[in-house]
Structures are given as structure tokens and as C-alpha cells.
Amino acid sequence: MSDSDGKKPLGLSGGARSGTVKQSFARGRTNNVVVETKRKRVNVPKPGAQSAAAVNAQGGKQASTTNAEMDRRLKALQAAKAREAEDAERRAREEQEAKDARDRRRAEIEEKERAEKEREELLKQKAEEDERRQREAREGREKPAEPAAAAPPADKPDRSRNLGPDARPGGNDARRKRDDDGGKPKGDGERRGGKLTVNQALRGGEGGRQRSLASMRRKQERQRRGGGDSGPQEKVTRTVQLPETIVVSELANRMTERVAAVVKALMQNGMMVTQNQVIDADTAELIIEEFGHKVQRVSEADVEQAIEVEEDRDEDLKDRAPVITIMGHVDHGKTSLLDAIRNAKVVAGEAGGITQHIGAYQVTQNDSVLTFLDTPGHAAFTSMRARGAQVTDIVVLVVAADDAVMPQTIEAINHAKAAGVPMIVAINKIDLPAADANRVRTELLQHEVIVEEMSGDVQDVEVSAATGKGLDQLLEAIALQAEILELKANPDRAAQGAVIEAQLDVGRGPVATVLVQNGTLKRGDIFVVGEQWGKVRALVDDRGERVNEAGPSVPVEVLGLNGTPEAGDVLNVVKTEAEAREIAEYREQAAKDKRAAAGAATTLDQLLANAKADESVSELPILMKADVQGSAEAIIQAMEKIGNDEVRVRVLHSGVGAITESDITLAEASGAPVIGFNVRANAPARAAANQKGVEIRYYSVIYDLVDDVKAAASGLLSAEVRENFIGYAEIRETFRVTGVGNVAGCLVTEGVARRSAGVRLLRDNTVIHEGTLKTLKRFKDEVKEVQSGQECGMAFENYDDIRKGDVIEIFEREEVERSLT
């Protein structure tokens, strides 16, 4: 069969061109194969795409969009239109739902308001019926009695009269409602069934708390007494000051709403709280707006604005007593001088004859009252003297005529100048043989205090507390100076004063000695002082008697504080306990933040430097309790001054009041002694101290306390080591001894050689070894020492490099105890 036997070649009809290819094989065989050549397809654009192709041709671009591409684009466009339609439908549906919800909420509110109006109308109608019935009853009593025949039969009593207005024609519908509902009345007050429950609070509406019948009767009685129904009262809109956080009960108090109503509103908002819990400002703002009040947001610092600082008018000011502070050096007779003025034995009550508290007293002189403050003179009580100068009007500087100007005298002068108050110099002890008043006046010139005797403007009086000489002249000088100052204050305002001293009394609690500077402090006043607050429970004057009020320049002891304030704090009377509590809490938090910021190191380098510095410092920890705040402050300042670069005293804890068991526990944990200044440990504390081995020391004079602590801190100092030279020896020959090593044959040239002493080996005046002797022999015998000019044999401990001509230096070490100056 040939390749072309009349059959048509295979190929695409009309689409390809056929041809023949000759194939060559091995051995000369050939074969003709029919092949097809495909033509290239030319895409003809659709009629609608002619313009786009022309545009692309003009811009130098060619369009090559296929049919599939066009289909995909069309489908994407249709899908986008479908999504847009769905979104529009969804938005319309959501808007309709929101509209329905608003309509439903509005309908509920309208229904509730309508029910409330119906209830009020029903109550009002009932009140009118009750009033009409009582009026008819009064009119019936005033009319003469009806004939007996007109009375109804006895066996058929008039039920309508007993039923009241409900049985009469034209009465209200309460009776019909009661009959229709099984005898249970509705609408006229609706007795509450007990306390408000959580379900009732959350359900709201009709389950809320309603007025009782007794409350309604009381209201009707008030209306009758007042001449009829006054109508519903309008709700008062208040502006509520809102801090960062507030207690629920305080929020209700500021809105003048019932606490139960506020708790109910919070529960309906999803907060299950009680009246004593704290809520944030945002939640409280929602509740305030819900009750229809206005909100005034205040910051934490705004609580200080509750303290009134308004200026007094001139017509309100009245004369007040001057405040005189007695200042001067210790043992110059300050308290003795005041004792002579007020004829009381104050010195006898002070330990060691020195004043350790600020005393406040009042003295009457020629129908005028003088207030005296007695301050300590010891160096440790610097801050107490500074407080005395801050609250005083006149400073009496007491200078002993035999000692003249001393360090604390200079310090008192500086305090008086810093406070800007006038000064009167009292030259005391003028009766002593060594008294020299002119020396005192001359030395005062060095400190710019020029007395009148030296043509100055400072009054000076020569006095004697022992004999009473010059006391009248001193009081006259004080009265003259007070008259010049024209001291005035407004007694008819909220009191303001300064805390002179504070202590924790076992029976009375925290007690503060306050000098009232302005206004009048009364029993029952609510006040804030520093970080503490309280309510005046009692006022005790300087004679120990209870008083009801204290005016300007009057010192009193105030009882009723919640804690012991700091001496020097300012006392201010406020209106409410809530204000006092807020101010005290704010001040306490601010003080904590300040202490934390002061004690924290800002960088890691500072932390490492502090830790490295503390490694080489020994600390003596102590716990200290004192009777009053001023003494505790003075002792802490004295402890801070004890020490040097090697040792220091650290006060772990200080406080006011008796030593307690918790103090003993802290002392045991830190290995510190407990120091009591004019206080004692209670029975549990003493038992705990004996059991745990904690030392308790009691002091009543600050001199003894400082000296003992200084001696204890001196024991932490490392002993000073001193070297004492005792002799020299020269090596004349060296020997090798079995079992001993190299032995030096020496001649003691100076001093003495001892076996227990230390030695140094010198070669060409250079120290090449320092150590101890292993052996010291005189001939063949072991000896303790060898005198100068004698020969001996020496061997060093763990050292053999000795040569002829070397010199041995012999010395002893001595430890010397050190002490803090």
C-alpha cells in the first residue's frame, strides 16, 4: 500500500495548510510523511470596542482585553452592586429597629408617667374624701341630735356610714378596685412588703419603694395644719461637687437623695455595691445626671478649698491678748522666771530641772491677759524653739547675767529675727555676785541686738527669778510692746490655730496643745490638723479646767483627734466630717508620695553608689518612743548628728506613747534596743522583752540619752592600731639547722628582742619581709626576750631568705579604743 492511495491527508479543515516531509532511515530507506501547518489566529475586536482601541492607538498603547477578562469585570461589578444593595437594606433595617426601640422606650416612659399621674390623682382624691368626711363629722357634732325615730332600726345598722366615702355615690373607685381584685387595695399608697430586695431594685417600676399609709396620714395632717394641700413640690436641682472617687453614701448626701435610691440606681446600671463602697467619678457622674442634678468635677487638690481663707473686715476685729515666748540658753532661768510670774512650780515637774516640752500658760496683769510660751533651751530642741517664734507676737530673750551670751542665746536671736517679731531682753540672775549686766549688753551688740541702755530700740530689764526683782518692770515692758503692736483678731469666725505640742495620752487618747490664733474654737467643732482630723470632744485650759470654747490667743488642750498630729501643724475648723476626712486623706497621701520620691534613687548608678557607700558604714539601730511629739522630733535630730564616716545611728521607728508589744517585735527582728523617753513599757511589752532578750532603756533627760547612744555607737568603731618600736638586731652569720631551716646569728644593737613581737627584715634599708619569729634562742635555750648588746639566734616563720648584714626591726602592735566626740 502506498502512502497516497486516494485518502485525504489528515488536518484541520480550512484552518491549516498541508505539506510533505521526506524522512531518511538507515540502509537507504525513506518515507514521506504528511504534515500540517497551523495558521495564526487574528482576534477581531467587537464593534463596541472600536473607540477604546482607537484611543489606545492614539496614546501609543494597545488594548489586549480578552472576552474572559471582560466577563470577570462584569461579574465583579454585579457583585459590588449586590453588596451595596445588601448594605443599604441592612442599614435601613437597623435604623428601623433603633426607631422601634426608641418608640418602645418612649412608650414605656409615657406609660410610667401616666401611671404615676394616675396614682397621684388617686391619692389626692382620697385625701379630699378624707377631708370631706372629717368636715362632715365635725358639722354633725355641731348640729343637735336627730329624733330617735329618725334613727335606723337597731337590727339593720347603717352600713354606708361605717363604710366611709367608698360606699357613698360619687366616691372614688378604690372600693370597686378592691372588690374586683379580691379585697386587696391598690393605688392608695401601696404598702411596701418589707426591705428593698435586689430583684425589686433591678426590676424597677411598680416594685419600687412606695409610701406607707402612716407616712400618707402624716402628710395629710401637715396639709391640714398648713391650710390645705400645697400641691406637689418641684425637684430642686443641685450642683454636686465630684472628686476622683466618692463613697456611695456621701454621693447620696451631696445630692440630698435617699441612699437606697442611689444604690438602686447603681444596681440598675449593673453595679452591685453597698452604701459604704467607693465608686469612681465617671460612674458617679452618670448617677448624678440620672437624678437630674449638675456635676462639678474637682481635683484632689481642690479639697483644700473647703478651708476658709477669707479676709476679716476691720469692723469685725477685736483686741486680743499678746503671745509672749520665753527663749534663751539652757539653765538661764527661763522656766524659773515664768514660774515666778505665774506663782506655780513648773520646774519641779521637769526632769533634771530643764524644760523638755513647750508649755503654754496665761497670766493676768492689770486686767489684761498675757499668753506665755516656754520653750526648751537645749541644742536638741532647735525646731521647738523655731515653732515658738513662729506663733508668737513678742519674744522675751532670757540671758543669765553671770554667763552672758551662749550658743542657744544666739540661736534664739536668729529665730526671733527670722520671725520678724519684737524682742525684750530679760537679764536674769542679777542677784548673783558674779552678775554683770553691762557685759550682757555689750555681747549682744555683736549680734545686732542694741538695747535701750546702748541707745538702741530693744527694751532690756534686769530681773531675778529667785527674789522677784524686776518682774513688774518686765510685765510693764511687755504690756507697752503689746499696746504698740495693736493686736487684733476676729473671734466670730471658724477657728484657726497652731499645734504647740502633741502627745498620746493613755486615758484620753491623742491630745494636742493648740494656740488659737483666729476665730473661736468650740466643743463639737469639726477640724482638720495636718494629716489628722477630729471633732472637739473636750477643751482643757492651762489650769486643767474644762472650758466650752477658746478665743484668739488662748492655749488649750484639744481632745477628740483620730491620731497624733505633728507639732507645728495648723488647725482649721471645717463644716462637715466628710470635708475633714477628705482633706486629711489627701494630705496623708501627698506626704507619702513626697517621702517616697525623696527616698527613691533616680538612676541605677545612684542605687549602686548608695549600696557601695553603705557597705563600709556600721549602723546602730534603735527604736524610740517619747511622751510628746516635740521631744520625739528633738531626739531624732540629735541621733542624726551622732556618727561619722564609719558609724551612724539609725532610728528604725519613733512614735508617741507607751512602748507596746509590736515595738518589741520590731526591735527583735532588727536587733535594736528600745529607748523610752518619759514613757514606760506596758505589761505585755515587758513580758515579750524578757522572753526575746530585747533591751529596754528609760530616760527622762535628753543629755543622758544622747551620751549613752554616743557611747554605744563608739563601740562599733574599729579599734585604732598603733605600732611601738622596741628594738633592732643585726645579722652577723647564718646557719642551716635541720628541721628548722636557716637561722640568723644576731646581735641586738638597740632596745630588746621579744619572741611575741612582730619583725621586719631590712636589706639596704628596704623592707623585704614582715612577719613573726619562729624561734628565739640564747645559746641553746629558747628564751622570751634578749636585751640590747647580747647575741641570739632568730628564725622567721615561713621565710628562709636571710643574709649576713641584714637588719631585723622589732615592734609591737597596740589597739586603742576610739570614741565619737
Short mmCIF file of C-alpha atoms in Angstrom, two decimals, residues 6-436:
data_model
loop_
_atom_site.label_atom_id
_atom_site.label_comp_id
_atom_site.label_asym_id
_atom_site.label_seq_id
_atom_site.Cartn_x
_atom_site.Cartn_y
_atom_site.Cartn_z
CA GLY A 6 -6.53 8.04 -2.71
CA LYS A 7 -7.07 9.00 1.00
CA LYS A 8 -7.24 12.59 2.06
CA PRO A 9 -4.48 13.69 4.36
CA LEU A 10 -5.39 14.37 8.00
CA GLY A 11 -5.61 18.02 9.02
CA LEU A 12 -7.79 20.90 10.09
CA SER A 13 -10.48 21.75 7.63
CA GLY A 14 -9.81 25.14 6.19
CA GLY A 15 -7.69 26.05 9.13
CA ALA A 16 -4.28 24.52 8.28
CA ARG A 17 -2.10 24.03 5.24
CA SER A 18 -0.87 20.52 4.42
CA GLY A 19 2.64 19.52 3.20
CA THR A 20 5.01 16.51 2.77
CA VAL A 21 8.23 15.84 4.61
CA LYS A 22 10.70 13.17 3.43
CA GLN A 23 12.28 11.06 6.18
CA SER A 24 15.60 9.17 5.69
CA PHE A 25 16.43 5.93 7.55
CA ALA A 26 19.37 3.51 7.68
CA ARG A 27 20.26 1.33 4.80
CA GLY A 28 18.81 3.81 2.30
CA ARG A 29 15.21 3.59 3.36
CA THR A 30 13.00 6.67 3.06
CA ASN A 31 9.48 7.64 3.98
CA ASN A 32 7.22 10.53 3.02
CA VAL A 33 5.12 11.99 5.92
CA VAL A 34 2.18 14.35 5.50
CA VAL A 35 2.39 17.36 7.95
CA GLU A 36 0.09 20.28 8.67
CA THR A 37 0.99 23.91 9.30
CA LYS A 38 -1.37 25.88 11.61
CA ARG A 39 -2.32 29.41 10.80
CA LYS A 40 -2.06 32.24 13.39
CA ARG A 41 -5.40 33.38 14.84
CA VAL A 42 -6.15 37.06 14.45
CA ASN A 43 -8.59 38.46 17.09
CA VAL A 44 -11.03 40.89 15.58
CA PRO A 45 -12.29 43.44 18.15
CA LYS A 46 -16.00 43.80 18.82
CA PRO A 47 -17.85 46.78 17.39
CA GLY A 48 -18.28 48.42 20.82
CA ALA A 49 -14.57 48.28 21.50
CA GLN A 50 -13.51 50.16 18.37
CA SER A 51 -13.42 53.54 20.11
CA ALA A 52 -11.34 52.24 23.04
CA ALA A 53 -8.89 50.62 20.64
CA ALA A 54 -8.63 53.87 18.71
CA VAL A 55 -7.96 55.82 21.91
CA ASN A 56 -5.24 53.38 22.94
CA ALA A 57 -3.74 53.53 19.48
CA GLN A 58 -3.56 57.34 19.70
CA GLY A 59 -1.76 57.23 23.08
CA GLY A 60 0.79 54.74 21.88
CA LYS A 61 -0.79 51.83 23.80
CA GLN A 62 -2.53 48.66 22.51
CA ALA A 63 -5.65 47.10 24.06
CA SER A 64 -5.40 43.40 24.66
CA THR A 65 -8.53 42.78 26.77
CA THR A 66 -9.95 39.32 26.15
CA ASN A 67 -13.53 38.13 26.46
CA ALA A 68 -12.77 36.29 29.71
CA GLU A 69 -11.37 39.50 31.19
CA MET A 70 -14.48 41.39 30.23
CA ASP A 71 -16.66 38.68 31.80
CA ARG A 72 -14.74 38.80 35.07
CA ARG A 73 -15.07 42.57 35.24
CA LEU A 74 -18.78 42.39 34.59
CA LYS A 75 -19.27 39.79 37.35
CA ALA A 76 -17.24 41.90 39.84
CA LEU A 77 -19.38 44.94 39.03
CA GLN A 78 -22.57 42.98 39.57
CA ALA A 79 -21.26 41.58 42.90
CA ALA A 80 -20.37 45.10 44.11
CA LYS A 81 -23.85 46.34 43.23
CA ALA A 82 -25.37 43.38 45.09
CA ARG A 83 -23.28 44.08 48.22
CA GLU A 84 -24.22 47.75 48.10
CA ALA A 85 -27.87 46.82 47.93
CA GLU A 86 -27.46 44.42 50.90
CA ASP A 87 -25.69 47.14 52.95
CA ALA A 88 -28.42 49.63 52.20
CA GLU A 89 -31.04 47.09 53.21
CA ARG A 90 -29.17 46.26 56.45
CA ARG A 91 -28.80 49.93 57.36
CA ALA A 92 -32.47 50.52 56.75
CA ARG A 93 -33.31 47.52 58.92
CA GLU A 94 -31.03 48.70 61.76
CA GLU A 95 -32.47 52.21 61.60
CA GLN A 96 -35.96 50.78 61.78
CA GLU A 97 -35.01 48.62 64.78
CA ALA A 98 -33.45 51.61 66.55
CA LYS A 99 -36.53 53.67 65.81
CA ASP A 100 -38.76 50.90 67.16
CA ALA A 101 -36.60 50.67 70.30
CA ARG A 102 -36.82 54.44 70.85
CA ASP A 103 -40.56 54.37 70.33
CA ARG A 104 -40.88 51.46 72.72
CA ARG A 105 -38.72 53.20 75.34
CA ARG A 106 -40.68 56.41 74.92
CA ALA A 107 -43.94 54.47 75.26
CA GLU A 108 -42.65 52.82 78.45
CA ILE A 109 -41.67 56.19 79.91
CA GLU A 110 -45.02 57.68 78.97
CA GLU A 111 -46.81 54.68 80.47
CA LYS A 112 -44.83 55.03 83.68
CA GLU A 113 -45.53 58.77 83.87
CA ARG A 114 -49.21 58.14 83.18
CA ALA A 115 -49.35 55.51 85.93
CA GLU A 116 -47.60 57.90 88.31
CA LYS A 117 -50.07 60.68 87.49
CA GLU A 118 -53.00 58.32 87.99
CA ARG A 119 -51.56 57.28 91.33
CA GLU A 120 -51.08 60.92 92.40
CA GLU A 121 -54.62 61.77 91.31
CA LEU A 122 -55.94 58.78 93.27
CA LEU A 123 -54.02 59.82 96.37
CA LYS A 124 -55.20 63.40 96.02
CA GLN A 125 -58.81 62.22 95.57
CA LYS A 126 -58.54 60.03 98.65
CA ALA A 127 -57.12 62.93 100.66
CA GLU A 128 -60.02 65.14 99.56
CA GLU A 129 -62.53 62.43 100.50
CA ASP A 130 -60.93 62.02 103.94
CA GLU A 131 -61.02 65.77 104.49
CA ARG A 132 -64.65 65.99 103.43
CA ARG A 133 -65.60 63.10 105.69
CA GLN A 134 -63.90 64.74 108.67
CA ARG A 135 -65.55 68.06 107.87
CA GLU A 136 -68.98 66.36 107.73
CA ALA A 137 -68.21 64.63 111.01
CA ARG A 138 -67.41 67.97 112.62
CA GLU A 139 -70.59 69.50 111.23
CA GLY A 140 -72.61 66.51 112.51
CA ARG A 141 -71.22 67.03 116.03
CA GLU A 142 -72.16 70.71 115.94
CA LYS A 143 -75.82 70.03 114.89
CA PRO A 144 -78.41 68.94 117.51
CA ALA A 145 -79.14 65.25 117.77
CA GLU A 146 -81.83 63.82 115.44
CA PRO A 147 -85.02 62.36 116.90
CA ALA A 148 -84.79 58.73 117.86
CA ALA A 149 -87.46 57.78 115.34
CA ALA A 150 -85.30 59.01 112.51
CA ALA A 151 -82.54 56.64 113.51
CA PRO A 152 -82.32 53.36 111.59
CA PRO A 153 -83.54 50.20 113.25
CA ALA A 154 -81.15 48.53 115.62
CA ASP A 155 -81.27 45.25 113.78
CA LYS A 156 -80.43 46.99 110.50
CA PRO A 157 -77.37 49.18 111.09
CA ASP A 158 -76.48 51.85 108.57
CA ARG A 159 -73.59 50.13 106.73
CA SER A 160 -72.98 53.11 104.50
CA ARG A 161 -71.83 55.26 107.44
CA ASN A 162 -69.30 52.66 108.57
CA LEU A 163 -68.01 52.08 105.08
CA GLY A 164 -66.89 55.66 104.67
CA PRO A 165 -66.71 57.58 101.44
CA ASP A 166 -66.24 54.46 99.34
CA ALA A 167 -69.88 53.46 99.85
CA ARG A 168 -71.34 56.86 99.00
CA PRO A 169 -72.43 57.75 95.48
CA GLY A 170 -69.80 59.76 93.68
CA GLY A 171 -66.96 58.32 95.77
CA ASN A 172 -63.68 57.20 94.30
CA ASP A 173 -63.12 53.88 92.60
CA ALA A 174 -60.83 52.48 95.25
CA ARG A 175 -63.64 50.33 96.72
CA ARG A 176 -64.55 48.92 93.30
CA LYS A 177 -60.89 48.14 92.62
CA ARG A 178 -60.61 46.42 95.99
CA ASP A 179 -63.73 44.32 95.28
CA ASP A 180 -62.57 43.43 91.78
CA ASP A 181 -59.11 42.34 92.93
CA GLY A 182 -60.17 40.18 95.79
CA GLY A 183 -60.19 42.76 98.54
CA LYS A 184 -56.59 43.92 98.11
CA PRO A 185 -56.37 47.72 97.75
CA LYS A 186 -54.30 49.24 95.00
CA GLY A 187 -53.21 52.74 94.19
CA ASP A 188 -53.69 54.40 97.60
CA GLY A 189 -50.19 54.23 98.92
CA GLU A 190 -49.44 50.54 98.20
CA ARG A 191 -47.91 49.29 101.41
CA ARG A 192 -44.36 48.06 100.97
CA GLY A 193 -43.86 44.46 101.87
CA GLY A 194 -40.52 44.80 103.63
CA LYS A 195 -36.96 45.84 102.76
CA LEU A 196 -35.83 46.60 99.23
CA THR A 197 -34.53 43.42 97.60
CA VAL A 198 -32.08 43.05 94.73
CA ASN A 199 -34.82 41.72 92.41
CA GLN A 200 -37.07 44.68 93.19
CA ALA A 201 -34.22 47.12 92.63
CA LEU A 202 -33.31 45.56 89.28
CA ARG A 203 -36.94 45.19 88.18
CA GLY A 204 -37.79 48.82 88.96
CA GLY A 205 -41.22 50.26 88.10
CA GLU A 206 -44.05 49.07 90.34
CA GLY A 207 -41.67 47.06 92.50
CA GLY A 208 -40.03 50.22 93.83
CA ARG A 209 -40.37 51.56 97.32
CA GLN A 210 -43.70 53.36 97.95
CA ARG A 211 -45.01 55.49 100.76
CA SER A 212 -46.65 53.76 103.69
CA LEU A 213 -50.14 54.63 104.90
CA ALA A 214 -48.71 56.10 108.08
CA SER A 215 -46.50 58.40 106.00
CA MET A 216 -49.53 59.47 103.96
CA ARG A 217 -51.53 60.20 107.12
CA ARG A 218 -48.68 62.35 108.45
CA LYS A 219 -48.60 64.25 105.18
CA GLN A 220 -52.37 64.84 105.31
CA GLU A 221 -52.09 66.07 108.89
CA ARG A 222 -49.35 68.54 107.87
CA GLN A 223 -51.51 69.73 104.99
CA ARG A 224 -54.49 70.35 107.32
CA ARG A 225 -52.33 72.29 109.73
CA GLY A 226 -50.85 74.28 106.87
CA GLY A 227 -54.26 75.25 105.47
CA GLY A 228 -54.81 72.78 102.67
CA ASP A 229 -52.92 70.89 100.01
CA SER A 230 -49.82 72.74 98.88
CA GLY A 231 -49.53 70.61 95.74
CA PRO A 232 -46.54 68.60 94.53
CA GLN A 233 -43.17 70.23 95.19
CA GLU A 234 -40.77 70.84 92.35
CA LYS A 235 -37.50 68.90 92.37
CA VAL A 236 -34.52 71.01 93.43
CA THR A 237 -31.60 70.80 91.01
CA ARG A 238 -28.27 70.89 92.82
CA THR A 239 -24.67 71.28 91.70
CA VAL A 240 -22.74 68.33 93.11
CA GLN A 241 -19.00 68.63 93.62
CA LEU A 242 -17.48 65.37 92.48
CA PRO A 243 -13.90 64.31 93.38
CA GLU A 244 -11.94 61.48 91.73
CA THR A 245 -13.53 58.87 94.00
CA ILE A 246 -16.50 59.10 96.35
CA VAL A 247 -18.38 56.88 98.79
CA VAL A 248 -21.94 55.96 97.77
CA SER A 249 -23.46 57.33 100.98
CA GLU A 250 -21.54 60.60 100.57
CA LEU A 251 -22.78 60.86 96.97
CA ALA A 252 -26.38 60.47 98.16
CA ASN A 253 -25.76 63.08 100.88
CA ARG A 254 -24.43 65.62 98.37
CA MET A 255 -27.42 65.07 96.10
CA THR A 256 -29.83 65.09 99.11
CA GLU A 257 -31.26 61.82 97.83
CA ARG A 258 -32.03 58.65 99.74
CA VAL A 259 -29.15 56.20 99.93
CA ALA A 260 -31.46 53.34 98.94
CA ALA A 261 -32.44 55.19 95.76
CA VAL A 262 -28.79 55.73 94.81
CA VAL A 263 -27.95 52.07 95.49
CA LYS A 264 -30.97 51.04 93.39
CA ALA A 265 -29.82 53.24 90.51
CA LEU A 266 -26.34 51.72 90.68
CA MET A 267 -27.80 48.20 90.67
CA GLN A 268 -29.90 49.02 87.63
CA ASN A 269 -26.68 50.09 85.93
CA GLY A 270 -25.07 46.75 86.71
CA MET A 271 -23.04 47.68 89.81
CA MET A 272 -23.77 45.61 92.92
CA VAL A 273 -22.49 47.98 95.61
CA THR A 274 -23.33 48.95 99.17
CA GLN A 275 -23.55 52.41 100.69
CA ASN A 276 -20.02 52.16 102.15
CA GLN A 277 -18.26 51.27 98.90
CA VAL A 278 -16.23 53.68 96.78
CA ILE A 279 -17.10 54.40 93.15
CA ASP A 280 -15.15 56.31 90.51
CA ALA A 281 -16.04 59.76 89.24
CA ASP A 282 -17.36 58.61 85.84
CA THR A 283 -19.89 56.24 87.40
CA ALA A 284 -20.92 58.87 89.95
CA GLU A 285 -21.42 61.41 87.15
CA LEU A 286 -23.86 59.08 85.37
CA ILE A 287 -25.86 58.63 88.59
CA ILE A 288 -25.93 62.39 89.27
CA GLU A 289 -27.23 63.13 85.78
CA GLU A 290 -29.80 60.36 86.12
CA PHE A 291 -31.17 62.06 89.25
CA GLY A 292 -31.35 65.37 87.37
CA HIS A 293 -28.51 67.22 89.13
CA LYS A 294 -25.50 69.04 87.73
CA VAL A 295 -21.91 67.85 88.10
CA GLN A 296 -18.88 69.91 89.06
CA ARG A 297 -15.70 67.88 88.75
CA VAL A 298 -12.97 68.82 91.23
CA SER A 299 -9.41 67.56 91.54
CA GLU A 300 -7.87 66.11 94.69
CA ALA A 301 -6.10 69.37 95.49
CA ASP A 302 -9.41 71.24 95.44
CA VAL A 303 -10.39 69.69 98.77
CA GLU A 304 -8.15 72.27 100.44
CA GLN A 305 -10.57 74.96 99.26
CA ALA A 306 -13.00 73.85 101.97
CA ILE A 307 -10.80 75.75 104.44
CA GLU A 308 -11.99 79.34 104.52
CA VAL A 309 -9.21 81.86 103.95
CA GLU A 310 -11.32 84.97 103.55
CA GLU A 311 -10.02 88.26 104.89
CA ASP A 312 -11.61 89.73 108.01
CA ARG A 313 -13.29 93.10 107.87
CA ASP A 314 -11.95 95.87 110.07
CA GLU A 315 -15.22 96.24 111.96
CA ASP A 316 -15.12 92.54 112.93
CA LEU A 317 -11.66 92.71 114.50
CA LYS A 318 -11.36 92.90 118.28
CA ASP A 319 -8.43 93.23 120.67
CA ARG A 320 -6.69 90.01 121.65
CA ALA A 321 -4.08 89.03 124.21
CA PRO A 322 -0.43 89.08 123.12
CA VAL A 323 1.50 85.81 122.82
CA ILE A 324 4.90 86.02 124.52
CA THR A 325 7.59 83.36 124.03
CA ILE A 326 10.34 82.88 126.62
CA MET A 327 13.56 81.91 124.83
CA GLY A 328 17.21 81.62 125.76
CA HIS A 329 20.10 79.31 126.62
CA VAL A 330 19.63 76.23 128.75
CA ASP A 331 19.75 76.81 132.52
CA HIS A 332 19.50 80.57 132.16
CA GLY A 333 16.29 80.61 134.20
CA LYS A 334 13.52 80.79 131.57
CA THR A 335 11.10 78.48 133.34
CA SER A 336 12.03 79.85 136.76
CA LEU A 337 11.22 83.35 135.54
CA LEU A 338 7.84 82.22 134.23
CA ASP A 339 7.34 80.29 137.46
CA ALA A 340 7.85 83.49 139.42
CA ILE A 341 5.40 85.33 137.17
CA ARG A 342 2.57 82.82 137.46
CA ASN A 343 3.40 81.62 141.01
CA ALA A 344 3.46 77.96 140.06
CA LYS A 345 6.09 75.30 140.44
CA VAL A 346 6.72 74.32 136.85
CA VAL A 347 10.42 73.49 137.22
CA ALA A 348 9.66 70.80 139.79
CA GLY A 349 7.74 68.88 137.16
CA GLU A 350 10.59 68.85 134.63
CA ALA A 351 13.19 66.10 134.80
CA GLY A 352 16.67 67.35 135.57
CA GLY A 353 15.39 70.89 136.06
CA ILE A 354 15.29 71.59 132.32
CA THR A 355 12.24 72.20 130.13
CA GLN A 356 11.69 69.46 127.56
CA HIS A 357 8.25 70.50 126.30
CA ILE A 358 6.64 73.68 125.09
CA GLY A 359 4.47 74.93 127.92
CA ALA A 360 1.63 77.37 127.31
CA TYR A 361 0.24 79.49 130.16
CA GLN A 362 -1.92 82.58 130.68
CA VAL A 363 -1.20 85.31 133.22
CA THR A 364 -3.47 88.23 134.22
CA GLN A 365 -1.72 91.57 134.66
CA ASN A 366 -3.65 94.80 135.37
CA ASP A 367 -6.92 93.49 133.92
CA SER A 368 -5.14 92.33 130.76
CA VAL A 369 -4.34 88.72 129.85
CA LEU A 370 -0.88 87.65 128.67
CA THR A 371 -0.23 84.29 126.99
CA PHE A 372 3.24 82.85 127.64
CA LEU A 373 5.04 80.06 125.77
CA ASP A 374 8.04 78.46 127.46
CA THR A 375 10.44 76.76 125.03
CA PRO A 376 13.38 74.43 125.80
CA GLY A 377 16.88 75.79 125.61
CA HIS A 378 18.87 72.61 124.90
CA ALA A 379 20.55 72.36 121.50
CA ALA A 380 18.41 69.35 120.59
CA PHE A 381 15.20 71.42 120.74
CA THR A 382 16.01 73.79 117.88
CA SER A 383 12.84 73.04 115.92
CA MET A 384 10.70 73.56 119.04
CA ARG A 385 12.19 77.00 119.54
CA ALA A 386 11.56 77.78 115.88
CA ARG A 387 7.88 76.83 116.28
CA GLY A 388 7.63 79.03 119.35
CA ALA A 389 8.94 82.01 117.38
CA GLN A 390 6.51 81.39 114.50
CA VAL A 391 3.36 81.68 116.62
CA THR A 392 4.46 84.45 118.94
CA ASP A 393 3.96 88.21 119.00
CA ILE A 394 6.75 89.16 121.41
CA VAL A 395 9.98 87.30 122.28
CA VAL A 396 11.45 87.65 125.77
CA LEU A 397 15.14 86.72 125.49
CA VAL A 398 16.39 85.49 128.87
CA VAL A 399 20.16 85.90 129.36
CA ALA A 400 21.90 84.98 132.59
CA ALA A 401 23.91 87.87 133.97
CA ASP A 402 26.77 85.55 135.01
CA ASP A 403 27.03 83.58 131.72
CA ALA A 404 26.14 86.31 129.22
CA VAL A 405 25.54 85.28 125.57
CA MET A 406 25.72 81.50 124.92
CA PRO A 407 25.15 79.34 121.78
CA GLN A 408 21.41 78.84 122.29
CA THR A 409 21.07 82.55 123.06
CA ILE A 410 22.43 83.31 119.59
CA GLU A 411 20.09 80.72 118.10
CA ALA A 412 17.08 82.28 119.83
CA ILE A 413 18.08 85.71 118.49
CA ASN A 414 18.19 84.29 114.96
CA HIS A 415 14.75 82.68 115.39
CA ALA A 416 13.26 85.95 116.59
CA LYS A 417 14.78 87.89 113.69
CA ALA A 418 13.57 85.30 111.18
CA ALA A 419 10.02 85.51 112.58
CA GLY A 420 10.15 89.33 112.47
CA VAL A 421 8.81 89.83 116.00
CA PRO A 422 9.95 92.43 118.55
CA MET A 423 12.31 91.36 121.31
CA ILE A 424 12.64 92.21 125.01
CA VAL A 425 15.87 91.26 126.79
CA ALA A 426 15.46 89.97 130.37
CA ILE A 427 18.84 89.93 132.13
CA ASN A 428 18.23 87.23 134.73
CA LYS A 429 20.13 86.17 137.87
CA ILE A 430 21.00 89.77 138.61
CA ASP A 431 21.17 88.88 142.32
CA LEU A 432 24.27 86.66 141.92
CA PRO A 433 27.66 88.05 142.95
CA ALA A 434 29.14 87.31 139.51
CA ALA A 435 26.33 89.12 137.67
CA ASP A 436 27.43 91.70 135.10
#
